[in-house]
Short mmCIF file of C-alpha atoms and ligand atoms in Angstrom, two decimals:
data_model
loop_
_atom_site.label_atom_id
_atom_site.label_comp_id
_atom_site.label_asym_id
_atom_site.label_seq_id
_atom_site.Cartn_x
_atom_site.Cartn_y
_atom_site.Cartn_z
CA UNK E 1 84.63 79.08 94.15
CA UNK E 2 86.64 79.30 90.70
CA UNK E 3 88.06 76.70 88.51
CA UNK E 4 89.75 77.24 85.00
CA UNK E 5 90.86 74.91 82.85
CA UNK E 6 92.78 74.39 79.25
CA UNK E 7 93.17 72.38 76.03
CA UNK E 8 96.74 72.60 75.04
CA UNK E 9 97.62 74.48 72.19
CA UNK E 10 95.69 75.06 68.90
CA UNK E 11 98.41 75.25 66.75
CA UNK E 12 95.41 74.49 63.76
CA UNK E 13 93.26 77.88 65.02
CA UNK E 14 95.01 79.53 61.93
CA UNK E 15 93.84 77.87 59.65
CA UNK E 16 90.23 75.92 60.89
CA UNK E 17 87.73 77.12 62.20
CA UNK E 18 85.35 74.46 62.64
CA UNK E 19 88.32 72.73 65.07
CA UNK E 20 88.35 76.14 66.60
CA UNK E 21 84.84 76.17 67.49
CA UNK E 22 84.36 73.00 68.46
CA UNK E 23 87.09 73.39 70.86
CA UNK E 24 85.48 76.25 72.14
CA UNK E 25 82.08 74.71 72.40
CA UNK E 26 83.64 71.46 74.19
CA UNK E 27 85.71 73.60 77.15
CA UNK E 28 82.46 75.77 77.64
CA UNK E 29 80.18 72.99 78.13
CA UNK E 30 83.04 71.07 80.44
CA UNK E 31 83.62 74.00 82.71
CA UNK E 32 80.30 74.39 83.20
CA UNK E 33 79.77 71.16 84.18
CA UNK E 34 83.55 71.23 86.25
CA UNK E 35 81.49 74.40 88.26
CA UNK E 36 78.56 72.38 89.13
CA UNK E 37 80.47 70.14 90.25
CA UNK E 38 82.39 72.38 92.59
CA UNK E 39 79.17 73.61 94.62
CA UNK E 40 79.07 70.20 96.11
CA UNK E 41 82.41 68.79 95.97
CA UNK E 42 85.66 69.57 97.39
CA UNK E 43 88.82 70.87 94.71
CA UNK E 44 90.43 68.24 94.71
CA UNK E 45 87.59 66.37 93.77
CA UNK E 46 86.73 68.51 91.29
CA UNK E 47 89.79 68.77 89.37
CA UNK E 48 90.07 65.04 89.04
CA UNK E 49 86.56 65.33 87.80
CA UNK E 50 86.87 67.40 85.38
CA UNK E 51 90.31 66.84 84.00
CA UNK E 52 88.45 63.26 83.48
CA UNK E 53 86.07 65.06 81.24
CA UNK E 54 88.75 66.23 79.01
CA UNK E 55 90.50 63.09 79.23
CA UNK E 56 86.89 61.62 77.37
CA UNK E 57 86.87 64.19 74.91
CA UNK E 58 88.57 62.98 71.55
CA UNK E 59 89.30 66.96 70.77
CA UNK E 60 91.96 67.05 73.38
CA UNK E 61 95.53 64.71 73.71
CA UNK E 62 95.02 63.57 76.83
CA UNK E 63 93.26 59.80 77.26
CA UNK E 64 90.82 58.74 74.54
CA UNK E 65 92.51 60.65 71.50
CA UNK E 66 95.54 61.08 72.93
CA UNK E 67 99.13 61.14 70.26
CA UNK E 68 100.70 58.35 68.86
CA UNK E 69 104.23 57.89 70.21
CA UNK E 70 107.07 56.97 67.39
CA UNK E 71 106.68 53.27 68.16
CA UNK E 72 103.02 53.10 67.48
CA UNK E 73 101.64 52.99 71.03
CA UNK E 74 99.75 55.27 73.21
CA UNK E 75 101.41 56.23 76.61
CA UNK E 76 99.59 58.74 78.96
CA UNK E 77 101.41 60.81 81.98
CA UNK E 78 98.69 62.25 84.44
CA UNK E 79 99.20 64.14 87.83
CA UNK E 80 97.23 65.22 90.83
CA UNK E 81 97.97 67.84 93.66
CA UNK E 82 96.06 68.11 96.65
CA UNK E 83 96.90 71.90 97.65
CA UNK E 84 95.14 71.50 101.10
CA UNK E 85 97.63 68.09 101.92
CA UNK E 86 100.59 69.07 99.91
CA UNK E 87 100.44 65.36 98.28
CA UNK E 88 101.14 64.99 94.60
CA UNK E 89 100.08 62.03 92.98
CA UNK E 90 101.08 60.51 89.60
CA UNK E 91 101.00 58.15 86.40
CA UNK E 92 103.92 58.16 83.79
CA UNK E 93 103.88 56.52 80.90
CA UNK E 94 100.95 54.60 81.05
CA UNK E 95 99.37 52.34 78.65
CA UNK E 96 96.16 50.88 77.73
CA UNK E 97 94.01 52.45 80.27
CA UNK E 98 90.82 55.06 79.78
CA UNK E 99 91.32 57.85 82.51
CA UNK E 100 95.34 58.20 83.80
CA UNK E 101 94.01 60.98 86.35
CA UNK E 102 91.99 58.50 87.92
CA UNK E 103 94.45 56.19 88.25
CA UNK E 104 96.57 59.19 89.86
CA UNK E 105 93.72 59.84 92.29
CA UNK E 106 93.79 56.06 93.72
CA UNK E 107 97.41 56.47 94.44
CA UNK E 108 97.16 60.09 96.68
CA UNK E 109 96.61 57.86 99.71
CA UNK E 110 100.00 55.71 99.30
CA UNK E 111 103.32 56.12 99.77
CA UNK E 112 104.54 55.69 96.55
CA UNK E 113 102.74 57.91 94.88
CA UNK E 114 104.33 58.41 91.70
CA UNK E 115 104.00 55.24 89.27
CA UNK E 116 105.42 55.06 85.85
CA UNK E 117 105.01 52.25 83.40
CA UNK E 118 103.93 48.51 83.69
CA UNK E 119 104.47 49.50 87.80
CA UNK E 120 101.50 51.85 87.06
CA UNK E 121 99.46 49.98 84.89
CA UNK E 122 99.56 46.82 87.30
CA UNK E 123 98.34 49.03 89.69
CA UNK E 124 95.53 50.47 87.47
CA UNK E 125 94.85 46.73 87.07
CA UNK E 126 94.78 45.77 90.73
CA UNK E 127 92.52 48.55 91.53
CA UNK E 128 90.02 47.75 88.69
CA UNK E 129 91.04 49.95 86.20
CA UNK E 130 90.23 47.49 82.73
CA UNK E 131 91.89 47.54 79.19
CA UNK E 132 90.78 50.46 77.22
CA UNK E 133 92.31 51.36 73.85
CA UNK E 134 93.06 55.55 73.90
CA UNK E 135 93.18 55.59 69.93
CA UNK E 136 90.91 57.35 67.68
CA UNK E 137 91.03 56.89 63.73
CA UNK E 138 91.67 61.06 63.53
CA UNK E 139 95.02 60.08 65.68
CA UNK E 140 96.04 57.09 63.72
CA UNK E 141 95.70 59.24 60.33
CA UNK E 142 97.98 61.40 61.78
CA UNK E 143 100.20 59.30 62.75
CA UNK E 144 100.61 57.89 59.36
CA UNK E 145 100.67 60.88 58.26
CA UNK E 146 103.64 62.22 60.45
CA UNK E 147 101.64 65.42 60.97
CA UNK E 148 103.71 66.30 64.40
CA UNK E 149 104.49 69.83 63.71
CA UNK E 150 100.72 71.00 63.54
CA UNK E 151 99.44 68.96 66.71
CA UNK E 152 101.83 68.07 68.93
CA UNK E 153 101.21 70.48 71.60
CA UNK E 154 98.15 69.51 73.64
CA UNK E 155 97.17 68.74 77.03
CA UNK E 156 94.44 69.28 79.28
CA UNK E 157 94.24 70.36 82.92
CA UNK E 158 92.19 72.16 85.38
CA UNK E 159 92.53 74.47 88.91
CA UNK E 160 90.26 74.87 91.45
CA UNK E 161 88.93 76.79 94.57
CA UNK E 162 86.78 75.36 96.75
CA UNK E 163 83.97 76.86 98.91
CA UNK E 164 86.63 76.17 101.72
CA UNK E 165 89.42 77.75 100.43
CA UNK E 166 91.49 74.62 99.24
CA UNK E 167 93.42 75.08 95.72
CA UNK E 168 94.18 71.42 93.74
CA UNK E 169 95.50 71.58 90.24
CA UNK E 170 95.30 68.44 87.78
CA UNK E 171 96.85 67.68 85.02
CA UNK E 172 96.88 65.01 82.00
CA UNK E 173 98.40 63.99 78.79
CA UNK E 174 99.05 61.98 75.65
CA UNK E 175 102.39 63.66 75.39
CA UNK E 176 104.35 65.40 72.46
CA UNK E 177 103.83 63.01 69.66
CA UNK E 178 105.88 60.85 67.81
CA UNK E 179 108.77 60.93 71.34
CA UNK E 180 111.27 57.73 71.51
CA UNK E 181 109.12 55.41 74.15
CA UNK E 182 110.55 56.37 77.53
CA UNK E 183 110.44 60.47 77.23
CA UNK E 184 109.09 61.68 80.31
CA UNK E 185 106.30 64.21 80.22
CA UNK E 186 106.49 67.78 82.64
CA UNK E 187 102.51 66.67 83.26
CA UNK E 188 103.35 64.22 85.83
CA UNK E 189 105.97 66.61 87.28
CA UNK E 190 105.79 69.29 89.96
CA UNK E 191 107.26 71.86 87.13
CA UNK E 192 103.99 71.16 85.15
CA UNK E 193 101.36 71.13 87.96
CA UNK E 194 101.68 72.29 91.39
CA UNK E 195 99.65 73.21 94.00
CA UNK E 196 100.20 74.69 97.75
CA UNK E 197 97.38 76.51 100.21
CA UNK E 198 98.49 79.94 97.99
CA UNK E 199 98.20 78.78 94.13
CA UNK E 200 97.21 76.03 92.34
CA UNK E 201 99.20 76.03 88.87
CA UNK E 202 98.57 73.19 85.28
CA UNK E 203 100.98 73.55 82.63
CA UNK E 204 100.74 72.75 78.61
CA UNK E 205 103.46 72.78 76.02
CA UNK E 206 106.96 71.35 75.97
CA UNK E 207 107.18 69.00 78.52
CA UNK E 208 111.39 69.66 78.73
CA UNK E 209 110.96 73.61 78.59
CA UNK E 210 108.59 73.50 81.36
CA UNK E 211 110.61 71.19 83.17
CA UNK E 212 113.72 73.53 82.79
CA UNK E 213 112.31 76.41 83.79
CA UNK E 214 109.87 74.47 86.71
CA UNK E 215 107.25 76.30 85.59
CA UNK E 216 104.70 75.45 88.17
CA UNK E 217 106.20 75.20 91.33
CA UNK E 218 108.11 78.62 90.74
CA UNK E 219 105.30 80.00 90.19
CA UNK E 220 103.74 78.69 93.27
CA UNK E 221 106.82 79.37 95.45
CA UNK E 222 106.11 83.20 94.19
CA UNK E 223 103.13 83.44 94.71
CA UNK E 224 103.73 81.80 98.17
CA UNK E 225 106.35 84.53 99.05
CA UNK E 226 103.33 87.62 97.91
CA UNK E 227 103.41 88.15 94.58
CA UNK E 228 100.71 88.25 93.17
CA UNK E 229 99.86 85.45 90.58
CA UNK E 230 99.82 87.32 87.45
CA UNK E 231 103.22 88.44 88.10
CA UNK E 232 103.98 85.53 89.31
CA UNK E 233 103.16 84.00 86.28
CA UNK E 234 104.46 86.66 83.69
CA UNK E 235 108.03 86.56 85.90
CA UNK E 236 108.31 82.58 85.41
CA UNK E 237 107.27 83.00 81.60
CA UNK E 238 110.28 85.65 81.12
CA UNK E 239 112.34 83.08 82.12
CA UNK E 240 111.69 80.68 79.22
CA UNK E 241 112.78 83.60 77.17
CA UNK E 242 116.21 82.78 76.40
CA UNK E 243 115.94 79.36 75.40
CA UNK E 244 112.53 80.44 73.72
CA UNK E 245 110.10 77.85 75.76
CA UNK E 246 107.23 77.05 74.81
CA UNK E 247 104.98 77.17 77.57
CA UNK E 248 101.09 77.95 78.61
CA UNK E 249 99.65 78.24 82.06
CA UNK E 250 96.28 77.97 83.97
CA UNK E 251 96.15 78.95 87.69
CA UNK E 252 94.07 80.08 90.80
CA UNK E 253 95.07 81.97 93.77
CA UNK E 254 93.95 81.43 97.39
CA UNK E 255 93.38 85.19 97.15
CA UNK E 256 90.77 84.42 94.12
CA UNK E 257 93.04 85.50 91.72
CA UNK E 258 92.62 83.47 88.56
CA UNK E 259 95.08 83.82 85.40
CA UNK E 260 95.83 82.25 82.30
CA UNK E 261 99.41 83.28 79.78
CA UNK E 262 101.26 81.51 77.42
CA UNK E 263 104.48 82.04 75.28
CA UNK E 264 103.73 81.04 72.03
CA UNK E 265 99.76 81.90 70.63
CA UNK E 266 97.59 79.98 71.34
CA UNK E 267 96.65 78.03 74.38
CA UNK E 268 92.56 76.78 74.87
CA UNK E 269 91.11 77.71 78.29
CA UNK E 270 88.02 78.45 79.86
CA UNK E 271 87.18 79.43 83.50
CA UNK E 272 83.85 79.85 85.29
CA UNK E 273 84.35 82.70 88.12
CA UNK E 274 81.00 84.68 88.03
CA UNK E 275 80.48 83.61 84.04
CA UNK E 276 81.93 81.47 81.34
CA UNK E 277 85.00 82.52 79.04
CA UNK E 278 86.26 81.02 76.63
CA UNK E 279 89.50 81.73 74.27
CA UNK E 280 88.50 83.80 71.50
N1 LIG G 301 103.27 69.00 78.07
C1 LIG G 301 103.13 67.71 77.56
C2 LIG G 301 104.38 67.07 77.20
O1 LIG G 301 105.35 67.71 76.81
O2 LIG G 301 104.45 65.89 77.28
#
Protein backbone atom coordinates (compact mmCIF):
# COMPACT_ATOMS: atom_id res chain seq x y z
CA UNK A 1 0.00 0.00 0.00
CA UNK A 2 1.46 3.58 -1.03
CA UNK A 3 -0.19 6.72 -2.01
CA UNK A 4 1.54 10.18 -2.69
CA UNK A 5 0.09 13.13 -3.37
CA UNK A 6 0.87 17.05 -4.33
CA UNK A 7 -0.09 20.74 -4.01
CA UNK A 8 0.92 22.39 -7.18
CA UNK A 9 3.62 24.65 -7.15
CA UNK A 10 4.81 27.09 -4.41
CA UNK A 11 5.98 29.62 -6.46
CA UNK A 12 5.65 31.95 -2.84
CA UNK A 13 8.21 29.27 -0.85
CA UNK A 14 10.88 32.02 -1.62
CA UNK A 15 9.77 34.36 -0.03
CA UNK A 16 7.05 33.00 2.99
CA UNK A 17 7.46 30.86 5.14
CA UNK A 18 4.47 30.72 7.13
CA UNK A 19 2.58 29.68 3.52
CA UNK A 20 5.40 27.22 3.34
CA UNK A 21 4.67 25.60 6.49
CA UNK A 22 1.32 25.56 6.47
CA UNK A 23 1.42 23.84 3.25
CA UNK A 24 3.55 21.42 4.68
CA UNK A 25 1.52 20.88 7.77
CA UNK A 26 -1.83 20.56 5.57
CA UNK A 27 -0.33 17.65 2.97
CA UNK A 28 1.13 15.79 6.13
CA UNK A 29 -1.99 15.67 8.00
CA UNK A 30 -4.03 14.77 4.50
CA UNK A 31 -1.79 11.91 3.57
CA UNK A 32 -2.04 10.59 6.67
CA UNK A 33 -5.46 10.54 6.69
CA UNK A 34 -5.42 9.46 2.52
CA UNK A 35 -3.27 6.17 4.22
CA UNK A 36 -5.85 5.32 6.67
CA UNK A 37 -8.01 5.40 4.37
CA UNK A 38 -6.26 2.99 2.09
CA UNK A 39 -6.12 0.00 4.74
CA UNK A 40 -9.79 -0.36 4.21
CA UNK A 41 -10.60 0.95 0.93
CA UNK A 42 -9.78 0.14 -2.51
CA UNK A 43 -7.34 2.93 -4.77
CA UNK A 44 -9.60 4.10 -6.50
CA UNK A 45 -11.53 4.90 -3.66
CA UNK A 46 -8.94 6.35 -2.04
CA UNK A 47 -7.71 8.74 -4.47
CA UNK A 48 -11.12 10.24 -4.92
CA UNK A 49 -11.02 10.51 -1.20
CA UNK A 50 -8.33 12.18 -0.73
CA UNK A 51 -7.98 14.41 -3.72
CA UNK A 52 -11.50 15.56 -2.05
CA UNK A 53 -9.52 16.54 0.94
CA UNK A 54 -7.39 18.86 -0.97
CA UNK A 55 -10.19 20.01 -2.94
CA UNK A 56 -11.59 21.36 0.92
CA UNK A 57 -8.47 22.85 1.76
CA UNK A 58 -8.44 26.71 0.90
CA UNK A 59 -4.34 26.38 0.69
CA UNK A 60 -4.59 24.54 -2.55
CA UNK A 61 -6.38 25.76 -6.24
CA UNK A 62 -8.41 23.10 -6.64
CA UNK A 63 -12.36 23.46 -5.32
CA UNK A 64 -12.97 25.75 -2.35
CA UNK A 65 -10.06 28.36 -3.04
CA UNK A 66 -9.61 27.59 -6.31
CA UNK A 67 -8.29 30.85 -9.07
CA UNK A 68 -10.33 33.35 -10.42
CA UNK A 69 -10.62 33.04 -14.21
CA UNK A 70 -10.30 36.57 -16.27
CA UNK A 71 -14.08 36.90 -16.37
CA UNK A 72 -14.59 36.75 -12.68
CA UNK A 73 -15.88 33.19 -12.28
CA UNK A 74 -14.60 30.06 -10.85
CA UNK A 75 -14.39 26.99 -13.27
CA UNK A 76 -12.92 23.64 -11.94
CA UNK A 77 -11.53 20.62 -14.32
CA UNK A 78 -11.24 17.29 -12.24
CA UNK A 79 -10.31 13.70 -13.47
CA UNK A 80 -10.40 10.15 -12.28
CA UNK A 81 -8.60 6.89 -13.53
CA UNK A 82 -9.45 3.61 -12.44
CA UNK A 83 -6.00 1.72 -13.24
CA UNK A 84 -7.60 -1.75 -12.46
CA UNK A 85 -10.70 -0.89 -15.33
CA UNK A 86 -8.79 1.33 -17.58
CA UNK A 87 -11.87 3.93 -17.28
CA UNK A 88 -11.10 7.61 -17.03
CA UNK A 89 -13.62 9.78 -15.80
CA UNK A 90 -13.97 13.59 -16.00
CA UNK A 91 -15.34 17.25 -15.26
CA UNK A 92 -14.18 20.32 -17.40
CA UNK A 93 -14.94 23.49 -16.74
CA UNK A 94 -17.23 23.28 -14.09
CA UNK A 95 -18.94 25.83 -12.11
CA UNK A 96 -20.54 26.40 -8.88
CA UNK A 97 -20.07 23.08 -7.36
CA UNK A 98 -17.92 22.02 -3.97
CA UNK A 99 -15.95 18.76 -4.96
CA UNK A 100 -15.40 18.36 -9.14
CA UNK A 101 -13.65 14.85 -8.31
CA UNK A 102 -16.74 13.71 -6.96
CA UNK A 103 -18.67 14.66 -9.57
CA UNK A 104 -15.96 12.73 -11.82
CA UNK A 105 -16.43 9.64 -9.65
CA UNK A 106 -20.40 9.49 -10.37
CA UNK A 107 -19.69 9.52 -14.01
CA UNK A 108 -16.91 6.28 -14.08
CA UNK A 109 -19.95 4.04 -14.50
CA UNK A 110 -21.38 5.84 -17.82
CA UNK A 111 -20.65 6.03 -21.10
CA UNK A 112 -19.97 9.42 -21.48
CA UNK A 113 -17.67 9.88 -19.15
CA UNK A 114 -16.08 13.02 -19.82
CA UNK A 115 -18.46 16.16 -19.10
CA UNK A 116 -17.48 19.71 -19.60
CA UNK A 117 -19.53 22.73 -18.78
CA UNK A 118 -23.31 23.36 -18.08
CA UNK A 119 -23.44 19.38 -19.59
CA UNK A 120 -21.43 18.67 -16.37
CA UNK A 121 -22.90 20.80 -13.98
CA UNK A 122 -26.56 19.55 -14.93
CA UNK A 123 -25.30 16.39 -14.21
CA UNK A 124 -23.72 17.37 -10.82
CA UNK A 125 -27.27 18.73 -10.34
CA UNK A 126 -29.20 15.62 -11.29
CA UNK A 127 -27.11 13.52 -9.11
CA UNK A 128 -27.45 15.83 -6.03
CA UNK A 129 -24.52 17.69 -6.21
CA UNK A 130 -26.02 21.47 -4.71
CA UNK A 131 -24.74 25.10 -5.39
CA UNK A 132 -21.58 25.78 -3.59
CA UNK A 133 -19.56 28.98 -4.14
CA UNK A 134 -15.50 27.82 -4.56
CA UNK A 135 -14.34 31.51 -3.65
CA UNK A 136 -12.37 32.54 -0.76
CA UNK A 137 -11.70 36.35 0.12
CA UNK A 138 -7.58 35.42 -0.15
CA UNK A 139 -8.63 34.48 -4.00
CA UNK A 140 -10.77 37.44 -4.69
CA UNK A 141 -7.83 39.85 -3.33
CA UNK A 142 -5.86 38.36 -5.75
CA UNK A 143 -7.80 38.60 -8.29
CA UNK A 144 -8.14 42.26 -7.90
CA UNK A 145 -4.98 42.38 -7.46
CA UNK A 146 -3.89 40.61 -10.80
CA UNK A 147 -1.28 38.71 -8.78
CA UNK A 148 -1.09 35.73 -11.60
CA UNK A 149 2.56 35.47 -11.91
CA UNK A 150 3.17 34.41 -8.15
CA UNK A 151 0.17 31.81 -7.89
CA UNK A 152 -0.95 30.58 -10.83
CA UNK A 153 0.51 27.23 -10.74
CA UNK A 154 -1.43 24.95 -8.40
CA UNK A 155 -3.24 21.83 -8.39
CA UNK A 156 -3.75 18.96 -6.30
CA UNK A 157 -3.76 15.22 -6.98
CA UNK A 158 -3.04 11.94 -5.51
CA UNK A 159 -1.77 8.04 -6.58
CA UNK A 160 -2.43 5.05 -5.02
CA UNK A 161 -1.67 1.28 -4.41
CA UNK A 162 -3.94 -0.79 -3.01
CA UNK A 163 -3.53 -3.87 -0.76
CA UNK A 164 -4.58 -5.67 -4.09
CA UNK A 165 -2.31 -4.33 -6.34
CA UNK A 166 -4.65 -1.80 -8.24
CA UNK A 167 -2.96 1.76 -9.16
CA UNK A 168 -5.77 4.88 -9.64
CA UNK A 169 -4.46 8.36 -9.99
CA UNK A 170 -6.78 11.55 -9.39
CA UNK A 171 -6.51 14.69 -10.23
CA UNK A 172 -8.20 18.30 -9.67
CA UNK A 173 -8.06 21.92 -10.38
CA UNK A 174 -9.00 25.59 -10.33
CA UNK A 175 -6.85 26.07 -13.36
CA UNK A 176 -4.10 28.70 -14.36
CA UNK A 177 -5.67 31.90 -13.31
CA UNK A 178 -6.90 34.73 -14.96
CA UNK A 179 -7.38 32.09 -18.65
CA UNK A 180 -10.11 33.48 -21.33
CA UNK A 181 -13.36 31.26 -20.12
CA UNK A 182 -13.18 28.16 -22.30
CA UNK A 183 -9.22 27.16 -21.81
CA UNK A 184 -9.12 23.64 -21.22
CA UNK A 185 -7.10 22.32 -18.33
CA UNK A 186 -4.35 19.03 -18.89
CA UNK A 187 -6.16 17.90 -15.29
CA UNK A 188 -9.08 16.46 -16.94
CA UNK A 189 -6.83 14.98 -19.67
CA UNK A 190 -5.05 11.64 -20.00
CA UNK A 191 -1.62 13.81 -20.50
CA UNK A 192 -2.21 15.11 -16.89
CA UNK A 193 -3.40 11.93 -15.08
CA UNK A 194 -3.20 8.48 -16.19
CA UNK A 195 -3.35 5.32 -14.85
CA UNK A 196 -2.90 1.52 -16.25
CA UNK A 197 -2.27 -1.94 -14.03
CA UNK A 198 1.77 -0.69 -14.28
CA UNK A 199 1.70 3.18 -13.08
CA UNK A 200 -0.56 5.45 -11.86
CA UNK A 201 0.69 9.11 -12.89
CA UNK A 202 -1.10 13.15 -11.55
CA UNK A 203 0.33 16.04 -13.16
CA UNK A 204 0.65 19.95 -11.95
CA UNK A 205 1.79 22.95 -13.90
CA UNK A 206 0.96 24.22 -17.35
CA UNK A 207 -1.95 22.63 -18.40
CA UNK A 208 -0.77 23.18 -22.46
CA UNK A 209 2.96 22.01 -21.73
CA UNK A 210 1.74 18.95 -20.16
CA UNK A 211 -0.66 18.43 -22.75
CA UNK A 212 2.12 18.78 -25.48
CA UNK A 213 4.37 16.65 -24.17
CA UNK A 214 1.36 13.99 -22.71
CA UNK A 215 3.03 13.88 -19.77
CA UNK A 216 1.14 11.17 -18.04
CA UNK A 217 0.24 8.66 -20.32
CA UNK A 218 3.92 8.60 -21.77
CA UNK A 219 4.98 8.05 -18.82
CA UNK A 220 2.65 5.25 -18.21
CA UNK A 221 3.15 3.72 -21.69
CA UNK A 222 7.02 3.56 -20.41
CA UNK A 223 6.68 2.33 -17.65
CA UNK A 224 4.24 -0.23 -19.24
CA UNK A 225 6.98 -1.29 -21.79
CA UNK A 226 9.78 -1.86 -18.37
CA UNK A 227 11.23 1.08 -17.54
CA UNK A 228 11.32 1.74 -14.57
CA UNK A 229 9.25 4.80 -13.29
CA UNK A 230 11.89 7.12 -12.31
CA UNK A 231 13.27 6.94 -15.66
CA UNK A 232 10.29 6.88 -16.92
CA UNK A 233 9.55 9.96 -15.45
CA UNK A 234 12.99 11.84 -15.84
CA UNK A 235 12.80 10.64 -19.86
CA UNK A 236 9.19 12.36 -20.29
CA UNK A 237 10.50 15.52 -18.27
CA UNK A 238 13.59 15.84 -20.86
CA UNK A 239 11.17 16.17 -23.29
CA UNK A 240 9.60 19.44 -22.08
CA UNK A 241 13.10 20.69 -22.39
CA UNK A 242 13.04 22.43 -25.56
CA UNK A 243 10.02 24.33 -25.28
CA UNK A 244 11.03 24.79 -21.48
CA UNK A 245 7.64 23.15 -19.86
CA UNK A 246 6.73 23.62 -16.91
CA UNK A 247 5.75 20.51 -15.45
CA UNK A 248 5.64 18.44 -11.91
CA UNK A 249 4.75 14.83 -11.39
CA UNK A 250 3.47 12.39 -8.66
CA UNK A 251 3.35 8.62 -9.43
CA UNK A 252 3.26 4.92 -8.15
CA UNK A 253 4.37 1.82 -9.74
CA UNK A 254 2.69 -1.61 -9.65
CA UNK A 255 6.25 -2.66 -8.76
CA UNK A 256 5.97 -0.22 -5.52
CA UNK A 257 8.00 2.19 -7.01
CA UNK A 258 6.89 5.64 -5.93
CA UNK A 259 8.45 9.01 -7.46
CA UNK A 260 7.93 12.52 -7.49
CA UNK A 261 10.13 15.35 -10.22
CA UNK A 262 9.37 18.50 -11.51
CA UNK A 263 10.94 21.04 -14.02
CA UNK A 264 10.79 24.18 -12.53
CA UNK A 265 11.41 24.32 -8.28
CA UNK A 266 9.07 23.76 -6.51
CA UNK A 267 6.24 21.32 -6.53
CA UNK A 268 4.32 20.33 -2.81
CA UNK A 269 4.04 16.55 -2.23
CA UNK A 270 3.87 14.18 0.39
CA UNK A 271 3.66 10.32 0.33
CA UNK A 272 3.07 7.78 3.10
CA UNK A 273 5.07 4.41 2.09
CA UNK A 274 6.49 3.14 5.49
CA UNK A 275 6.51 7.04 6.95
CA UNK A 276 5.43 10.51 6.10
CA UNK A 277 7.51 13.02 3.80
CA UNK A 278 6.94 15.99 3.10
CA UNK A 279 8.74 18.69 0.65
CA UNK A 280 11.33 20.39 2.47
N1 LIG B 1 -2.40 22.16 -14.51
C1 LIG B 1 -3.50 22.99 -14.34
C2 LIG B 1 -3.82 23.81 -15.50
O1 LIG B 1 -2.96 24.19 -16.28
O2 LIG B 1 -4.96 24.11 -15.67
Amino acid sequence: MKIIIHGGFFSESQTNQKVKKAKQDALAEIVQLGHKYLQSHTAVETVVYTTCLLENCELFNAGTGSQIQSDGKIRLSASLMDGKTMRFSGVINIEDVKNPICIAEKLLPYDDRVLSGRGALNFARENGFKYYNPETPQRRKEYEKKLSDSIRLGTVGCVALDVYGNLAAATSTGGKGFEIPGRVSDSATTAGNYANAFAAISCTGVGEDIVSGAVASNIVTRVTDAMPLALATEKTLNELKPYDGFAGIIGISATGEIYHADTHPYMVWASYDDEVEVFA
